[in-house]
Amino acid sequence: ILGIVQGIAEILPISSSGHLVIIQSLFGINGENPALEVFLHFASLIAVIFFLRKQLKRIAVGTYKYIFKKDKDYKYPFYYFLYLLASTCVTAVFGLVLDPYMDKIMQPFIVGCMLIINGFILLSISKVETTKDITELNFKDALLIGLAQGIGVIPGISRSGITISGGVLRKYRKDDMAEYS
C-alpha cells in the first residue's frame, strides 16, 4: 500500500512523504522503519532517473564537454548543472536545520494542515503570468528556487510543487520548472 501511494504521489505535486504519514497513521503502521523509507525513495529515484534520462544525459554530456573539451557550445548545460547544484545545496541546508524537529512535524494533524497549505500554494500560482524561458535562469533565481524547495522538506509540502511554485513566482514557465524540480 505504501509503495502504491509513494509511486502515485511522487509524480504529482502533492507530497508523497505527507501522504505516507497519513496512510501510516490510518493503518496503524509504525512510521519508524528507515529501511522501508529508503527503499520507497530509492524506487522513486530510479523512476525519476528513467523518466528524465535524456535530460540527465544532456546535462552530463554538456557539462563534460564544457569543462574538459572547452567547448563553449555547452555552456548552458554546464550552468544548468551548477544551478541545480546550488538549488539542491540550499535545500540540503533546510533539511539539516529541520531534521531535529521532524518527529514533531510528522504528526498527522500537522501534515494534514501542510497538505492544505500546499493546495493553496498550487492554486495561487495557477494564475501567475510566466514570461521567462529556463535559459534565462541565473544563480540568484536558482538560490531562491532552492529556498522554496527547502520548504518542501516539511512533510505535506510537495518538493516538486513548491519548487515549481518558486520558479513560477520568478516568472519561469511551469513546464520548464517541472523539469527543473
XYZ file of N, CA, C and O in Angstrom:
724
model
N 0.837 -1.192 0.000
C 0.000 0.000 0.000
C 0.875 1.246 0.000
O 0.641 2.183 -0.767
N 1.906 1.246 0.850
C 2.787 2.409 0.916
C 3.525 2.617 -0.409
O 3.711 3.751 -0.846
N 3.919 1.539 -1.045
C 4.601 1.635 -2.339
C 3.708 2.235 -3.405
O 4.154 3.058 -4.212
N 2.449 1.840 -3.417
C 1.495 2.383 -4.389
C 1.285 3.869 -4.138
O 1.317 4.683 -5.063
N 1.089 4.240 -2.871
C 0.900 5.654 -2.525
C 2.141 6.459 -2.913
O 2.036 7.529 -3.519
N 3.314 5.937 -2.585
C 4.565 6.620 -2.924
C 4.694 6.775 -4.436
O 5.037 7.847 -4.925
N 4.419 5.722 -5.172
C 4.551 5.763 -6.625
C 3.624 6.763 -7.277
O 4.026 7.486 -8.194
N 2.393 6.829 -6.803
C 1.429 7.777 -7.370
C 1.753 9.199 -6.937
O 1.794 10.120 -7.751
N 2.004 9.385 -5.654
C 2.213 10.736 -5.120
C 3.534 11.345 -5.575
O 3.635 12.566 -5.691
N 4.527 10.523 -5.847
C 5.845 11.050 -6.204
C 5.813 11.823 -7.511
O 6.552 12.795 -7.666
N 4.981 11.426 -8.450
C 4.972 12.099 -9.749
C 4.009 13.284 -9.794
O 3.938 13.976 -10.790
N 3.284 13.509 -8.721
C 2.345 14.627 -8.644
C 2.845 15.637 -7.609
O 3.563 15.258 -6.672
N 2.461 16.888 -7.730
C 2.923 17.887 -6.746
C 2.080 17.864 -5.467
O 1.473 18.853 -5.072
N 2.009 16.677 -4.812
C 1.110 16.520 -3.661
C 1.790 15.959 -2.414
O 1.101 15.539 -1.489
N 3.074 15.928 -2.334
C 3.836 15.480 -1.168
C 3.667 13.994 -0.862
O 2.782 13.588 -0.100
N 4.539 13.208 -1.445
C 4.497 11.766 -1.180
C 4.770 11.472 0.288
O 4.107 10.625 0.888
N 5.711 12.195 0.904
C 6.025 11.929 2.313
C 4.845 12.285 3.208
O 4.561 11.580 4.180
N 4.140 13.351 2.872
C 2.953 13.717 3.651
C 1.869 12.665 3.555
O 1.243 12.300 4.551
N 1.653 12.154 2.355
C 0.632 11.127 2.180
C 1.037 9.826 2.871
O 0.179 9.108 3.392
N 2.332 9.526 2.892
C 2.786 8.325 3.610
C 2.518 8.446 5.106
O 2.111 7.468 5.744
N 2.736 9.633 5.670
C 2.456 9.838 7.096
C 0.974 9.597 7.376
O 0.614 8.907 8.342
N 0.108 10.134 6.535
C -1.337 9.976 6.723
C -1.741 8.502 6.592
O -2.478 7.972 7.439
N -1.258 7.825 5.552
C -1.594 6.406 5.338
C -1.089 5.554 6.499
O -1.798 4.672 6.997
N 0.146 5.807 6.947
C 0.690 5.048 8.067
C -0.157 5.251 9.317
O -0.402 4.301 10.058
N -0.621 6.468 9.528
C -1.463 6.743 10.685
C -2.811 6.028 10.569
O -3.289 5.429 11.537
N -3.411 6.077 9.384
C -4.716 5.435 9.170
C -4.657 3.922 9.367
O -5.588 3.320 9.895
N -3.557 3.297 8.931
C -3.433 1.841 9.015
C -2.663 1.369 10.250
O -2.405 0.180 10.404
N -2.262 2.308 11.111
C -1.535 1.943 12.317
C -0.159 1.356 12.044
O 0.334 0.526 12.796
N 0.469 1.809 10.969
C 1.803 1.325 10.607
C 2.840 2.182 11.309
O 2.774 3.407 11.278
N 3.791 1.515 11.943
C 4.871 2.228 12.602
C 5.721 2.911 11.537
O 6.320 2.252 10.694
N 5.770 4.234 11.571
C 6.490 5.004 10.562
C 7.976 5.073 10.788
O 8.681 5.771 10.065
N 8.489 4.374 11.795
C 9.915 4.462 12.105
C 10.676 3.274 11.531
O 11.383 2.571 12.231
N 10.556 3.057 10.244
C 11.273 1.992 9.569
C 12.146 2.621 8.488
O 11.714 2.781 7.347
N 13.375 2.998 8.848
C 14.241 3.686 7.889
C 14.499 2.867 6.621
O 14.582 3.425 5.533
N 14.588 1.544 6.743
C 14.851 0.710 5.570
C 13.705 0.820 4.562
O 13.935 0.914 3.358
N 12.470 0.822 5.062
C 11.310 0.953 4.183
C 11.317 2.316 3.493
O 11.083 2.413 2.290
N 11.584 3.365 4.246
C 11.609 4.711 3.657
C 12.702 4.834 2.601
O 12.483 5.406 1.533
N 13.874 4.291 2.883
C 14.967 4.328 1.905
C 14.564 3.560 0.657
O 14.775 4.022 -0.472
N 13.971 2.390 0.838
C 13.532 1.580 -0.301
C 12.516 2.334 -1.148
O 12.613 2.370 -2.380
N 11.507 2.935 -0.501
C 10.471 3.673 -1.237
C 11.068 4.849 -2.014
O 10.741 5.072 -3.172
N 11.967 5.587 -1.368
C 12.565 6.739 -2.038
C 13.579 6.309 -3.099
O 13.733 6.982 -4.126
N 14.253 5.201 -2.881
C 15.187 4.696 -3.890
C 14.427 4.277 -5.146
O 14.853 4.557 -6.267
N 13.294 3.638 -4.951
C 12.458 3.244 -6.095
C 11.987 4.479 -6.855
O 11.976 4.502 -8.092
N 11.620 5.527 -6.119
C 11.220 6.782 -6.765
C 12.383 7.394 -7.536
O 12.204 7.906 -8.646
N 13.569 7.345 -6.943
C 14.761 7.880 -7.618
C 15.016 7.153 -8.929
O 15.297 7.783 -9.959
N 14.898 5.847 -8.918
C 15.100 5.069 -10.145
C 14.078 5.482 -11.204
O 14.418 5.676 -12.373
N 12.825 5.640 -10.793
C 11.778 6.052 -11.734
C 12.056 7.438 -12.305
O 11.908 7.663 -13.509
N 12.491 8.362 -11.458
C 12.795 9.722 -11.919
C 13.984 9.707 -12.872
O 13.966 10.370 -13.922
N 15.020 8.947 -12.545
C 16.186 8.852 -13.432
C 15.771 8.269 -14.776
O 16.179 8.769 -15.831
N 14.936 7.251 -14.755
C 14.472 6.667 -16.011
C 13.664 7.687 -16.816
O 13.867 7.862 -18.013
N 12.752 8.369 -16.151
C 11.880 9.325 -16.826
C 12.664 10.503 -17.403
O 12.362 10.985 -18.489
N 13.696 10.955 -16.692
C 14.469 12.126 -17.116
C 15.829 11.752 -17.715
O 16.724 12.592 -17.798
N 15.982 10.522 -18.151
C 17.279 10.046 -18.620
C 17.855 10.886 -19.760
O 19.066 11.149 -19.785
N 17.029 11.343 -20.685
C 17.529 12.149 -21.806
C 18.042 13.502 -21.322
O 19.105 13.958 -21.746
N 17.287 14.130 -20.423
C 17.707 15.414 -19.890
C 18.976 15.268 -19.050
O 19.888 16.098 -19.148
N 19.043 14.208 -18.247
C 20.226 13.971 -17.427
C 21.457 13.713 -18.295
O 22.549 14.207 -18.000
N 21.271 12.961 -19.367
C 22.375 12.705 -20.284
C 22.837 14.008 -20.931
O 24.039 14.265 -21.030
N 21.869 14.846 -21.357
C 22.205 16.129 -21.980
C 23.026 16.995 -21.024
O 24.029 17.595 -21.408
N 22.628 17.035 -19.769
C 23.336 17.835 -18.772
C 24.723 17.254 -18.516
O 25.723 17.985 -18.477
N 24.819 15.936 -18.338
C 26.105 15.293 -18.046
C 27.079 15.439 -19.216
O 28.245 15.823 -19.017
N 26.624 15.159 -20.411
C 27.496 15.266 -21.592
C 27.900 16.719 -21.817
O 29.065 17.018 -22.075
N 26.932 17.631 -21.693
C 27.227 19.046 -21.883
C 28.221 19.568 -20.864
O 29.138 20.320 -21.206
N 28.046 19.168 -19.612
C 28.975 19.589 -18.560
C 30.369 19.043 -18.838
O 31.364 19.778 -18.740
N 30.456 17.781 -19.204
C 31.743 17.176 -19.536
C 32.419 17.925 -20.692
O 33.596 18.287 -20.613
N 31.674 18.166 -21.759
C 32.253 18.821 -22.935
C 32.658 20.259 -22.642
O 33.659 20.743 -23.168
N 31.896 20.935 -21.796
C 32.237 22.319 -21.467
C 33.506 22.376 -20.609
O 34.379 23.201 -20.850
N 33.599 21.481 -19.633
C 34.754 21.502 -18.717
C 36.008 20.923 -19.364
O 37.074 21.537 -19.328
N 35.890 19.738 -19.943
C 37.080 19.024 -20.396
C 37.437 19.254 -21.855
O 38.608 19.141 -22.223
N 36.459 19.578 -22.665
C 36.739 19.821 -24.082
C 36.774 21.318 -24.399
O 37.035 21.701 -25.536
N 36.452 22.129 -23.391
C 36.428 23.588 -23.542
C 35.517 24.037 -24.687
O 35.770 25.036 -25.344
N 34.439 23.289 -24.900
C 33.502 23.583 -25.979
C 32.448 24.570 -25.466
O 31.571 24.215 -24.690
N 32.537 25.803 -25.915
C 31.650 26.877 -25.449
C 30.178 26.648 -25.837
O 29.293 27.254 -25.257
N 29.931 25.769 -26.805
C 28.553 25.462 -27.190
C 27.791 24.758 -26.065
O 26.566 24.674 -26.103
N 28.507 24.256 -25.081
C 27.884 23.508 -23.986
C 27.888 24.288 -22.670
O 27.770 23.717 -21.592
N 27.980 25.591 -22.794
C 27.969 26.435 -21.603
C 26.646 26.310 -20.845
O 26.630 26.199 -19.627
N 25.527 26.314 -21.593
C 24.223 26.260 -20.932
C 24.024 24.975 -20.114
O 23.627 25.062 -18.940
N 24.286 23.781 -20.654
C 24.110 22.579 -19.812
C 24.998 22.598 -18.566
O 24.578 22.148 -17.489
N 26.200 23.156 -18.702
C 27.101 23.258 -17.549
C 26.501 24.178 -16.487
O 26.446 23.825 -15.309
N 26.021 25.336 -16.898
C 25.431 26.269 -15.943
C 24.129 25.710 -15.357
O 23.845 25.913 -14.177
N 23.370 25.014 -16.162
C 22.150 24.378 -15.672
C 22.502 23.404 -14.537
O 21.839 23.375 -13.497
N 23.564 22.628 -14.743
C 24.046 21.720 -13.705
C 24.409 22.501 -12.438
O 24.048 22.107 -11.325
N 25.126 23.622 -12.603
C 25.509 24.434 -11.436
C 24.285 25.013 -10.725
O 24.249 25.066 -9.494
N 23.284 25.426 -11.491
C 22.058 25.947 -10.886
C 21.338 24.863 -10.093
O 20.855 25.106 -8.977
N 21.268 23.655 -10.656
C 20.656 22.534 -9.944
C 21.411 22.243 -8.648
O 20.808 22.008 -7.593
N 22.729 22.283 -8.742
C 23.577 22.041 -7.573
C 23.340 23.108 -6.500
O 23.198 22.793 -5.319
N 23.270 24.368 -6.926
C 23.039 25.466 -5.979
C 21.677 25.310 -5.302
O 21.570 25.437 -4.068
N 20.641 25.021 -6.074
C 19.301 24.836 -5.506
C 19.287 23.682 -4.519
O 18.688 23.772 -3.439
N 19.954 22.598 -4.873
C 19.985 21.407 -4.017
C 20.729 21.682 -2.715
O 20.308 21.208 -1.646
N 21.803 22.451 -2.778
C 22.566 22.773 -1.560
C 21.717 23.579 -0.580
O 21.743 23.320 0.626
N 20.960 24.537 -1.085
C 20.070 25.323 -0.223
C 19.040 24.402 0.425
O 18.768 24.496 1.623
N 18.494 23.492 -0.348
C 17.503 22.542 0.168
C 18.122 21.644 1.235
O 17.496 21.367 2.261
N 19.352 21.196 1.010
C 20.031 20.333 1.979
C 20.218 21.055 3.313
O 20.041 20.447 4.382
N 20.548 22.333 3.265
C 20.697 23.112 4.499
C 19.363 23.146 5.252
O 19.326 22.952 6.473
N 18.278 23.375 4.529
C 16.944 23.342 5.146
C 16.710 22.003 5.823
O 16.218 21.946 6.947
N 17.031 20.923 5.130
C 16.830 19.594 5.679
C 17.622 19.379 6.963
O 17.103 18.819 7.934
N 18.854 19.841 6.972
C 19.691 19.696 8.162
C 19.159 20.525 9.333
O 19.179 20.081 10.476
N 18.680 21.723 9.043
C 18.139 22.588 10.095
C 16.848 22.000 10.675
O 16.631 22.025 11.887
N 15.993 21.458 9.819
C 14.703 20.932 10.282
C 14.779 19.512 10.837
O 13.845 19.073 11.518
N 15.862 18.799 10.569
C 15.963 17.393 10.979
C 15.654 17.149 12.463
O 14.912 16.223 12.783
N 16.181 17.958 13.381
C 15.875 17.694 14.799
C 14.393 17.844 15.157
O 13.950 17.352 16.192
N 13.632 18.515 14.317
C 12.223 18.774 14.608
C 11.267 17.861 13.828
O 10.055 17.985 13.962
N 11.795 16.968 13.024
C 10.953 16.160 12.138
C 9.956 15.282 12.891
O 8.830 15.098 12.422
N 10.328 14.751 14.049
C 9.378 13.930 14.806
C 8.138 14.729 15.192
O 7.023 14.216 15.159
N 8.336 15.996 15.524
C 7.208 16.850 15.895
C 6.395 17.253 14.667
O 5.177 17.378 14.735
N 7.078 17.465 13.537
C 6.418 17.914 12.305
C 5.631 16.781 11.649
O 4.618 17.022 11.004
N 6.070 15.543 11.831
C 5.459 14.412 11.121
C 4.209 13.867 11.818
O 3.872 12.701 11.677
N 3.505 14.722 12.515
C 2.239 14.337 13.136
C 1.126 14.480 12.097
O 1.113 15.451 11.330
N 0.184 13.522 12.052
C -0.864 13.557 11.027
C -1.614 14.887 10.936
O -1.905 15.362 9.837
N -1.918 15.520 12.057
C -2.642 16.791 12.014
C -1.800 17.871 11.333
O -2.307 18.611 10.475
N -0.541 17.969 11.716
C 0.343 18.983 11.122
C 0.532 18.697 9.634
O 0.468 19.606 8.808
N 0.747 17.437 9.287
C 0.909 17.061 7.883
C -0.358 17.399 7.097
O -0.285 17.934 5.984
N -1.531 17.122 7.676
C -2.792 17.463 7.019
C -2.900 18.964 6.752
O -3.319 19.388 5.671
N -2.504 19.757 7.743
C -2.508 21.216 7.558
C -1.545 21.629 6.445
O -1.860 22.501 5.620
N -0.387 20.996 6.402
C 0.599 21.312 5.355
C 0.081 20.911 3.973
O 0.328 21.614 2.987
N -0.659 19.805 3.892
C -1.257 19.404 2.613
C -2.258 20.455 2.127
O -2.314 20.773 0.931
N -3.022 21.015 3.046
C -3.972 22.073 2.684
C -3.220 23.320 2.220
O -3.566 23.928 1.197
N -2.175 23.693 2.958
C -1.358 24.847 2.559
C -0.747 24.604 1.183
O -0.730 25.492 0.328
N -0.256 23.385 0.958
C 0.314 23.023 -0.347
C -0.720 23.234 -1.459
O -0.402 23.777 -2.516
N -1.947 22.823 -1.209
C -3.009 23.008 -2.191
C -3.254 24.477 -2.500
O -3.400 24.867 -3.663
N -3.266 25.304 -1.459
C -3.456 26.748 -1.671
C -2.295 27.354 -2.463
O -2.509 28.211 -3.318
N -1.086 26.900 -2.176
C 0.083 27.403 -2.921
C -0.061 27.056 -4.395
O 0.127 27.905 -5.272
N -0.411 25.807 -4.681
C -0.551 25.382 -6.074
C -1.678 26.140 -6.782
O -1.536 26.526 -7.950
N -2.775 26.364 -6.085
C -3.876 27.138 -6.674
C -3.444 28.582 -6.943
O -3.800 29.156 -7.974
N -2.685 29.158 -6.031
C -2.305 30.562 -6.185
C -1.369 30.796 -7.365
O -1.408 31.860 -7.976
N -0.547 29.812 -7.720
C 0.370 30.029 -8.849
C -0.288 29.767 -10.192
O 0.269 30.115 -11.230
N -1.471 29.184 -10.168
C -2.113 28.844 -11.441
C -2.458 30.082 -12.260
O -2.583 29.998 -13.474
N -2.586 31.220 -11.636
C -2.945 32.456 -12.333
C -1.740 33.351 -12.623
O -1.888 34.396 -13.234
N -0.556 32.944 -12.184
C 0.627 33.779 -12.379
C 1.062 33.733 -13.840
O 1.167 32.660 -14.433
N 1.312 34.895 -14.382
C 1.780 35.029 -15.767
C 3.278 34.723 -15.808
O 4.060 35.336 -15.084
N 3.669 33.756 -16.621
C 5.085 33.406 -16.730
C 5.613 33.856 -18.088
O 4.967 33.666 -19.103
N 6.790 34.458 -18.052
C 7.353 35.025 -19.282
C 8.774 34.562 -19.565
O 9.255 34.713 -20.671
N 9.445 34.002 -18.573
C 10.863 33.662 -18.736
C 11.051 32.230 -19.215
O 10.379 31.311 -18.761
N 12.010 32.074 -20.081
C 12.461 30.765 -20.534
C 13.536 30.288 -19.556
O 14.269 31.100 -18.979
N 13.660 28.996 -19.389
C 14.632 28.433 -18.444
C 16.062 28.837 -18.778
O 16.916 28.892 -17.901
N 16.335 29.178 -20.030
C 17.691 29.601 -20.411
C 18.054 30.947 -19.791
O 19.217 31.338 -19.818
N 17.079 31.638 -19.212
C 17.339 32.912 -18.533
C 17.678 32.723 -17.052
O 17.926 33.705 -16.342
N 17.686 31.481 -16.588
C 17.957 31.194 -15.185
C 19.322 31.744 -14.796
O 20.261 31.731 -15.584
N 19.422 32.222 -13.563
C 20.691 32.733 -13.041
C 20.872 32.215 -11.611
O 19.981 31.567 -11.062
N 22.021 32.518 -11.005
C 22.297 31.975 -9.671
C 21.343 32.517 -8.614
O 20.932 31.783 -7.714
N 20.979 33.774 -8.711
C 20.038 34.336 -7.735
C 18.725 33.565 -7.767
O 18.214 33.152 -6.722
N 18.191 33.355 -8.969
C 16.942 32.611 -9.084
C 17.108 31.171 -8.639
O 16.222 30.608 -7.989
N 18.238 30.548 -8.962
C 18.487 29.167 -8.540
C 18.490 29.064 -7.016
O 17.934 28.112 -6.454
N 19.090 30.042 -6.352
C 19.116 30.032 -4.886
C 17.721 30.262 -4.313
O 17.326 29.605 -3.342
N 16.956 31.181 -4.906
C 15.590 31.429 -4.437
C 14.696 30.213 -4.674
O 13.865 29.868 -3.819
N 14.876 29.550 -5.803
C 14.115 28.326 -6.083
C 14.527 27.237 -5.094
O 13.689 26.488 -4.594
N 15.815 27.153 -4.772
C 16.290 26.206 -3.769
C 15.709 26.499 -2.397
O 15.389 25.583 -1.634
N 15.552 27.790 -2.093
C 14.925 28.187 -0.831
C 13.479 27.703 -0.784
O 13.028 27.136 0.217
N 12.768 27.886 -1.887
C 11.385 27.379 -1.965
C 11.382 25.862 -1.820
O 10.587 25.301 -1.061
N 12.297 25.199 -2.521
C 12.364 23.736 -2.453
C 12.677 23.268 -1.039
O 12.198 22.222 -0.606
N 13.465 24.047 -0.316
C 13.790 23.698 1.066
C 12.559 23.591 1.942
O 12.488 22.752 2.842
N 11.567 24.424 1.674
C 10.306 24.359 2.418
C 9.634 23.009 2.180
O 8.936 22.483 3.041
N 9.907 22.418 1.006
C 9.333 21.122 0.664
C 9.884 19.968 1.480
O 9.415 18.840 1.353
N 10.847 20.228 2.339
C 11.349 19.197 3.253
C 10.274 18.871 4.290
O 10.221 17.768 4.821
N 9.392 19.818 4.533
C 8.315 19.615 5.501
C 7.292 18.639 4.910
O 6.770 18.888 3.824
N 7.015 17.530 5.582
C 6.008 16.587 5.070
C 4.660 17.281 4.903
O 4.202 17.992 5.791
N 4.066 17.079 3.738
C 2.804 17.728 3.418
C 2.996 18.847 2.403
O 2.061 19.237 1.721
N 4.202 19.366 2.317
C 4.544 20.355 1.291
C 5.298 19.596 0.204
O 6.336 18.991 0.467
N 4.776 19.635 -0.996
C 5.390 18.909 -2.105
C 6.676 19.593 -2.545
O 6.670 20.779 -2.864
N 7.771 18.833 -2.555
C 9.046 19.412 -3.011
C 8.949 19.858 -4.467
O 9.395 20.938 -4.821
N 8.364 19.027 -5.313
C 8.251 19.432 -6.717
C 7.271 20.587 -6.865
O 7.541 21.549 -7.595
N 6.152 20.538 -6.157
C 5.156 21.600 -6.253
C 5.677 22.936 -5.772
O 5.457 23.973 -6.411
N 6.408 22.934 -4.674
C 6.919 24.190 -4.124
C 8.083 24.705 -4.974
O 8.279 25.911 -5.115
N 8.850 23.779 -5.575
C 9.926 24.195 -6.476
C 9.343 24.845 -7.724
O 9.802 25.910 -8.160
N 8.338 24.221 -8.284
C 7.657 24.803 -9.444
C 7.077 26.164 -9.066
O 7.227 27.145 -9.802
N 6.444 26.241 -7.900
C 5.856 27.498 -7.443
C 6.905 28.584 -7.290
O 6.693 29.732 -7.696
N 8.048 28.231 -6.704
C 9.130 29.207 -6.553
C 9.609 29.736 -7.890
O 9.838 30.933 -8.060
N 9.748 28.847 -8.853
C 10.167 29.265 -10.191
C 9.119 30.094 -10.893
O 9.437 31.083 -11.563
N 7.864 29.722 -10.728
C 6.770 30.479 -11.359
C 6.701 31.887 -10.754
O 6.483 32.866 -11.467
N 6.918 31.999 -9.455
C 6.940 33.328 -8.840
C 8.092 34.184 -9.370
O 8.029 35.405 -9.335
N 9.136 33.514 -9.873
C 10.250 34.236 -10.522
C 9.975 34.396 -12.018
O 10.846 34.766 -12.773
N 8.759 34.008 -12.438
C 8.248 34.194 -13.806
C 8.729 33.158 -14.820
O 8.614 33.357 -16.020
N 9.278 32.036 -14.361
C 9.689 30.971 -15.276
C 8.486 30.108 -15.643
O 7.582 29.901 -14.828
N 8.501 29.590 -16.849
C 7.403 28.768 -17.336
C 7.235 27.506 -16.496
O 8.220 26.893 -16.064
N 5.994 27.099 -16.304
C 5.675 25.955 -15.436
C 6.297 24.653 -15.949
O 6.821 23.866 -15.170
N 6.248 24.431 -17.264
C 6.798 23.170 -17.785
C 8.318 23.119 -17.613
O 8.881 22.072 -17.300
N 8.995 24.255 -17.757
C 10.438 24.300 -17.502
C 10.734 24.021 -16.027
O 11.664 23.298 -15.684
N 9.913 24.592 -15.156
C 10.126 24.405 -13.729
C 9.789 22.979 -13.293
O 10.402 22.460 -12.363
N 8.841 22.355 -13.952
C 8.521 20.962 -13.631
C 9.736 20.084 -13.902
O 10.078 19.209 -13.096
N 10.403 20.307 -15.035
C 11.612 19.545 -15.342
C 12.733 19.898 -14.365
O 13.438 19.024 -13.876
N 12.888 21.155 -14.056
C 13.934 21.600 -13.127
C 13.735 20.981 -11.743
O 14.686 20.552 -11.116
N 12.483 20.905 -11.315
C 12.215 20.362 -9.976
C 12.563 18.891 -9.900
O 12.949 18.380 -8.876
